[in-house]
């Protein structure tokens, strides 16, 4: 069955499109299953894309898209001229922790992920407003400014990296190792959606994100924990709506 079709299932009468799963997402999970079944460990070489396509009975194009997702999550590494390799321990730890659960184009999964992020990041921002050191405040400020620069100059990669840096810096300023780890893991899962093309361009909400980052930073800088938490909630709720619109556009046109 070359060019593996998207997988759609009807569960308890649910609409087929609601459970839509693109073929490359399914193949990504099958590659993870292959790694586990083959008892491969970090640093081990994977079969080539052609060989994986034959073993999984799909096309090389679908395998390539699946590899992009897994690379973005840190689960595999592609070395030019050398091939594909199982990721380092950190990437595989995340794989084990979530067990291939997250589906990047499933609205329910995206909603749950953002609910999780909202709990963790509002708490982190609130703590950061009372614990951030001057150096940590500067790190948050620089990331905020880089987001603004990336948006102003149309540099999507710069904005995306600065966005990651901003949220990581706020979590670090909470001085809570568990929150920092939770925020990092949730954002790595969210990158799975980005890896398949969601938010790979500036959307209508990007300008708002720039201003929301500044509101979060100012509340933390000024030592206003409740305002920092509220500004973070506003930012995440608005970002979720951006994802919701984009996923619905992809599924329903």
Short mmCIF file of C-alpha atoms in Angstrom, two decimals:
data_model
loop_
_atom_site.label_atom_id
_atom_site.label_comp_id
_atom_site.label_asym_id
_atom_site.label_seq_id
_atom_site.Cartn_x
_atom_site.Cartn_y
_atom_site.Cartn_z
CA UNK A 1 0.00 0.00 0.00
CA UNK A 2 2.39 2.63 -1.23
CA UNK A 3 1.70 6.23 -0.11
CA UNK A 4 0.14 5.18 3.17
CA UNK A 5 -3.19 6.98 3.45
CA UNK A 6 -4.17 9.05 6.44
CA UNK A 7 -5.72 6.91 9.12
CA UNK A 8 -9.27 7.73 10.16
CA UNK A 9 -11.26 5.84 12.73
CA UNK A 10 -14.83 6.03 13.96
CA UNK A 11 -15.04 5.44 17.70
CA UNK A 12 -18.40 5.49 19.48
CA UNK A 13 -19.97 7.20 16.51
CA UNK A 14 -17.43 10.02 16.36
CA UNK A 15 -17.08 11.82 13.07
CA UNK A 16 -14.27 10.40 10.91
CA UNK A 17 -12.63 13.74 10.29
CA UNK A 18 -12.42 14.43 14.00
CA UNK A 19 -10.16 11.39 14.35
CA UNK A 20 -8.12 12.14 11.24
CA UNK A 21 -4.48 11.10 11.44
CA UNK A 22 -2.08 11.88 8.59
CA UNK A 23 -0.04 8.99 7.28
CA UNK A 24 3.32 10.47 8.31
CA UNK A 25 2.14 10.73 11.93
CA UNK A 26 1.17 7.05 11.92
CA UNK A 27 4.51 6.11 10.33
CA UNK A 28 6.36 8.17 12.96
CA UNK A 29 4.75 6.04 15.66
CA UNK A 30 5.62 2.87 13.74
CA UNK A 31 9.27 3.95 13.55
CA UNK A 32 9.26 4.35 17.34
CA UNK A 33 7.74 0.88 17.63
CA UNK A 34 10.48 -0.44 15.32
CA UNK A 35 13.16 1.12 17.57
CA UNK A 36 11.64 -0.51 20.64
CA UNK A 37 11.10 -3.91 18.99
CA UNK A 38 14.66 -3.93 17.62
CA UNK A 39 16.03 -2.99 21.05
CA UNK A 40 17.96 -0.09 19.56
CA UNK A 41 19.65 2.28 21.97
CA UNK A 42 20.80 5.92 21.64
CA UNK A 43 23.53 6.15 19.03
CA UNK A 44 22.43 3.07 17.08
CA UNK A 45 21.99 3.48 13.35
CA UNK A 46 18.52 3.15 11.84
CA UNK A 47 17.79 1.71 8.41
CA UNK A 48 17.84 4.17 5.52
CA UNK A 49 14.66 5.98 4.52
CA UNK A 50 14.32 3.60 1.56
CA UNK A 51 14.72 0.56 3.79
CA UNK A 52 12.24 1.92 6.34
CA UNK A 53 9.75 2.58 3.56
CA UNK A 54 10.03 -1.05 2.42
CA UNK A 55 9.81 -2.47 5.94
CA UNK A 56 6.79 -0.30 6.82
CA UNK A 57 5.17 -0.80 3.40
CA UNK A 58 4.90 2.89 2.64
CA UNK A 59 6.63 5.47 0.47
CA UNK A 60 9.93 7.21 1.07
CA UNK A 61 8.13 10.58 1.01
CA UNK A 62 5.93 9.55 3.94
CA UNK A 63 8.96 8.22 5.84
CA UNK A 64 10.80 11.49 5.23
CA UNK A 65 7.94 13.50 6.76
CA UNK A 66 7.79 11.11 9.72
CA UNK A 67 11.53 11.55 10.27
CA UNK A 68 11.05 15.33 10.32
CA UNK A 69 8.60 14.96 13.21
CA UNK A 70 10.87 12.60 15.13
CA UNK A 71 13.90 14.82 14.52
CA UNK A 72 12.03 17.88 15.78
CA UNK A 73 11.20 15.99 18.96
CA UNK A 74 14.76 14.80 19.44
CA UNK A 75 13.85 11.14 19.02
CA UNK A 76 16.07 10.50 16.01
CA UNK A 77 19.05 12.31 14.57
CA UNK A 78 19.79 12.69 10.87
CA UNK A 79 23.49 13.12 10.04
CA UNK A 80 24.16 14.16 6.47
CA UNK A 81 26.15 11.52 4.66
CA UNK A 82 25.97 9.12 7.62
CA UNK A 83 22.29 8.25 7.97
CA UNK A 84 19.69 8.12 10.72
CA UNK A 85 20.45 7.40 14.35
CA UNK A 86 18.46 6.81 17.52
CA UNK A 87 18.33 9.96 19.62
CA UNK A 88 20.18 10.70 22.82
CA UNK A 89 18.83 9.67 26.21
CA UNK A 90 16.85 12.88 26.73
CA UNK A 91 14.87 12.38 23.53
CA UNK A 92 14.18 8.74 24.30
CA UNK A 93 13.15 9.59 27.87
CA UNK A 94 10.45 11.84 26.51
CA UNK A 95 9.35 9.08 24.15
CA UNK A 96 9.06 6.65 27.04
CA UNK A 97 7.27 9.16 29.25
CA UNK A 98 4.51 9.94 26.79
CA UNK A 99 4.44 6.59 24.98
CA UNK A 100 3.60 8.03 21.56
CA UNK A 101 0.37 9.41 23.03
CA UNK A 102 0.33 12.90 21.54
CA UNK A 103 -1.33 13.42 18.16
CA UNK A 104 -0.33 16.81 16.72
CA UNK A 105 -3.41 17.28 14.52
CA UNK A 106 -5.97 15.97 17.01
CA UNK A 107 -7.85 18.94 18.46
CA UNK A 108 -8.56 17.14 21.72
CA UNK A 109 -4.87 16.37 22.18
CA UNK A 110 -3.81 19.92 21.38
CA UNK A 111 -6.40 21.20 23.87
CA UNK A 112 -5.13 18.86 26.59
CA UNK A 113 -1.55 19.89 25.92
CA UNK A 114 -2.42 23.57 26.24
CA UNK A 115 -4.39 22.89 29.41
CA UNK A 116 -1.25 21.25 30.77
CA UNK A 117 0.92 24.16 29.62
CA UNK A 118 -1.50 26.67 31.17
CA UNK A 119 -1.22 25.04 34.60
CA UNK A 120 2.58 24.78 34.48
CA UNK A 121 3.44 28.11 32.88
CA UNK A 122 1.08 30.31 34.88
CA UNK A 123 2.61 28.82 38.03
CA UNK A 124 6.12 29.34 36.66
CA UNK A 125 5.43 32.98 35.75
CA UNK A 126 3.92 33.65 39.16
CA UNK A 127 6.98 32.26 40.92
CA UNK A 128 9.35 34.03 38.52
CA UNK A 129 7.82 37.38 39.53
CA UNK A 130 9.06 36.81 43.09
CA UNK A 131 12.27 34.86 42.42
CA UNK A 132 13.88 36.04 39.18
CA UNK A 133 17.43 37.33 39.50
CA UNK A 134 18.62 40.35 37.50
CA UNK A 135 20.48 38.00 35.13
CA UNK A 136 17.35 35.89 34.61
CA UNK A 137 15.27 39.00 33.96
CA UNK A 138 17.78 40.03 31.33
CA UNK A 139 17.56 36.62 29.67
CA UNK A 140 13.77 36.90 29.50
CA UNK A 141 14.03 40.43 28.13
CA UNK A 142 16.52 39.45 25.42
CA UNK A 143 14.29 36.57 24.27
CA UNK A 144 11.31 38.94 24.20
CA UNK A 145 13.27 41.44 22.08
CA UNK A 146 14.41 38.69 19.72
CA UNK A 147 10.80 37.64 19.19
CA UNK A 148 9.96 41.21 18.26
CA UNK A 149 12.98 41.41 15.95
CA UNK A 150 12.11 38.13 14.22
CA UNK A 151 8.55 39.22 13.63
CA UNK A 152 9.50 42.71 12.44
CA UNK A 153 11.97 41.32 9.91
CA UNK A 154 9.92 38.34 8.76
CA UNK A 155 12.41 35.82 10.17
CA UNK A 156 10.24 32.90 11.27
CA UNK A 157 13.13 30.77 12.53
CA UNK A 158 14.45 33.62 14.67
CA UNK A 159 11.00 34.19 16.15
CA UNK A 160 10.42 30.50 16.86
CA UNK A 161 13.79 30.06 18.57
CA UNK A 162 13.28 33.22 20.64
CA UNK A 163 9.79 32.02 21.56
CA UNK A 164 11.28 28.79 22.91
CA UNK A 165 13.96 30.76 24.73
CA UNK A 166 11.39 33.09 26.28
CA UNK A 167 9.23 30.36 27.79
CA UNK A 168 12.27 28.39 28.93
CA UNK A 169 13.72 31.50 30.59
CA UNK A 170 10.50 32.21 32.49
CA UNK A 171 10.41 28.60 33.69
CA UNK A 172 14.06 28.79 34.75
CA UNK A 173 13.34 31.97 36.71
CA UNK A 174 10.74 30.09 38.76
CA UNK A 175 13.65 28.27 40.43
CA UNK A 176 11.55 25.10 40.40
CA UNK A 177 13.25 22.19 38.67
CA UNK A 178 10.01 20.26 38.19
CA UNK A 179 8.23 23.17 36.54
CA UNK A 180 11.23 23.80 34.33
CA UNK A 181 11.22 20.18 33.19
CA UNK A 182 7.44 20.14 32.62
CA UNK A 183 7.53 23.31 30.53
CA UNK A 184 10.40 21.95 28.43
CA UNK A 185 8.68 18.63 27.78
CA UNK A 186 5.33 20.23 26.87
CA UNK A 187 6.98 22.56 24.39
CA UNK A 188 8.88 19.68 22.82
CA UNK A 189 5.56 17.95 22.25
CA UNK A 190 4.12 21.13 20.78
CA UNK A 191 7.00 21.21 18.29
CA UNK A 192 5.50 18.07 16.77
CA UNK A 193 2.69 20.24 15.43
CA UNK A 194 5.21 22.79 14.20
CA UNK A 195 7.21 20.03 12.50
CA UNK A 196 4.26 19.16 10.26
CA UNK A 197 3.85 22.75 9.15
CA UNK A 198 1.59 24.30 11.78
CA UNK A 199 3.02 27.71 12.66
CA UNK A 200 5.84 27.44 10.14
CA UNK A 201 4.81 30.90 8.95
CA UNK A 202 3.65 34.01 10.76
CA UNK A 203 -0.08 33.90 11.49
CA UNK A 204 -2.59 36.55 12.41
CA UNK A 205 -1.79 36.04 16.08
CA UNK A 206 1.98 36.57 15.85
CA UNK A 207 1.80 40.31 16.46
CA UNK A 208 -0.34 39.65 19.52
CA UNK A 209 2.21 37.11 20.79
CA UNK A 210 4.93 39.75 20.67
CA UNK A 211 2.89 42.09 22.85
CA UNK A 212 1.82 39.28 25.17
CA UNK A 213 5.44 38.34 25.77
CA UNK A 214 6.18 41.91 26.75
CA UNK A 215 3.23 41.97 29.16
CA UNK A 216 4.50 38.78 30.83
CA UNK A 217 8.02 40.16 31.05
CA UNK A 218 6.93 43.48 32.54
CA UNK A 219 4.79 41.80 35.19
CA UNK A 220 7.69 39.53 36.18
CA UNK A 221 10.17 42.40 36.15
CA UNK A 222 7.91 44.55 38.33
CA UNK A 223 7.29 41.75 40.82
CA UNK A 224 3.57 41.34 40.15
CA UNK A 225 2.94 37.57 40.39
CA UNK A 226 -0.83 37.61 39.82
CA UNK A 227 -0.47 39.82 36.75
CA UNK A 228 2.33 37.61 35.43
CA UNK A 229 0.12 34.53 35.77
CA UNK A 230 -2.85 36.30 34.17
CA UNK A 231 -0.77 37.57 31.24
CA UNK A 232 0.59 34.06 30.67
CA UNK A 233 -2.93 32.61 30.66
CA UNK A 234 -4.04 35.19 28.09
CA UNK A 235 -1.06 34.34 25.89
CA UNK A 236 -1.58 30.57 26.01
CA UNK A 237 -5.35 30.81 25.48
CA UNK A 238 -4.83 32.96 22.40
CA UNK A 239 -2.10 30.68 21.05
CA UNK A 240 -4.40 27.68 21.46
CA UNK A 241 -7.01 29.41 19.34
CA UNK A 242 -4.39 29.91 16.61
CA UNK A 243 -3.65 26.17 16.64
CA UNK A 244 -7.34 25.32 16.70
CA UNK A 245 -8.04 27.46 13.63
CA UNK A 246 -5.10 26.06 11.70
CA UNK A 247 -5.94 22.43 12.47
CA UNK A 248 -9.59 22.96 11.54
CA UNK A 249 -8.47 24.61 8.29
CA UNK A 250 -6.29 21.61 7.48
CA UNK A 251 -9.01 19.08 8.30
CA UNK A 252 -12.07 20.81 6.90
CA UNK A 253 -10.67 23.34 4.43
#
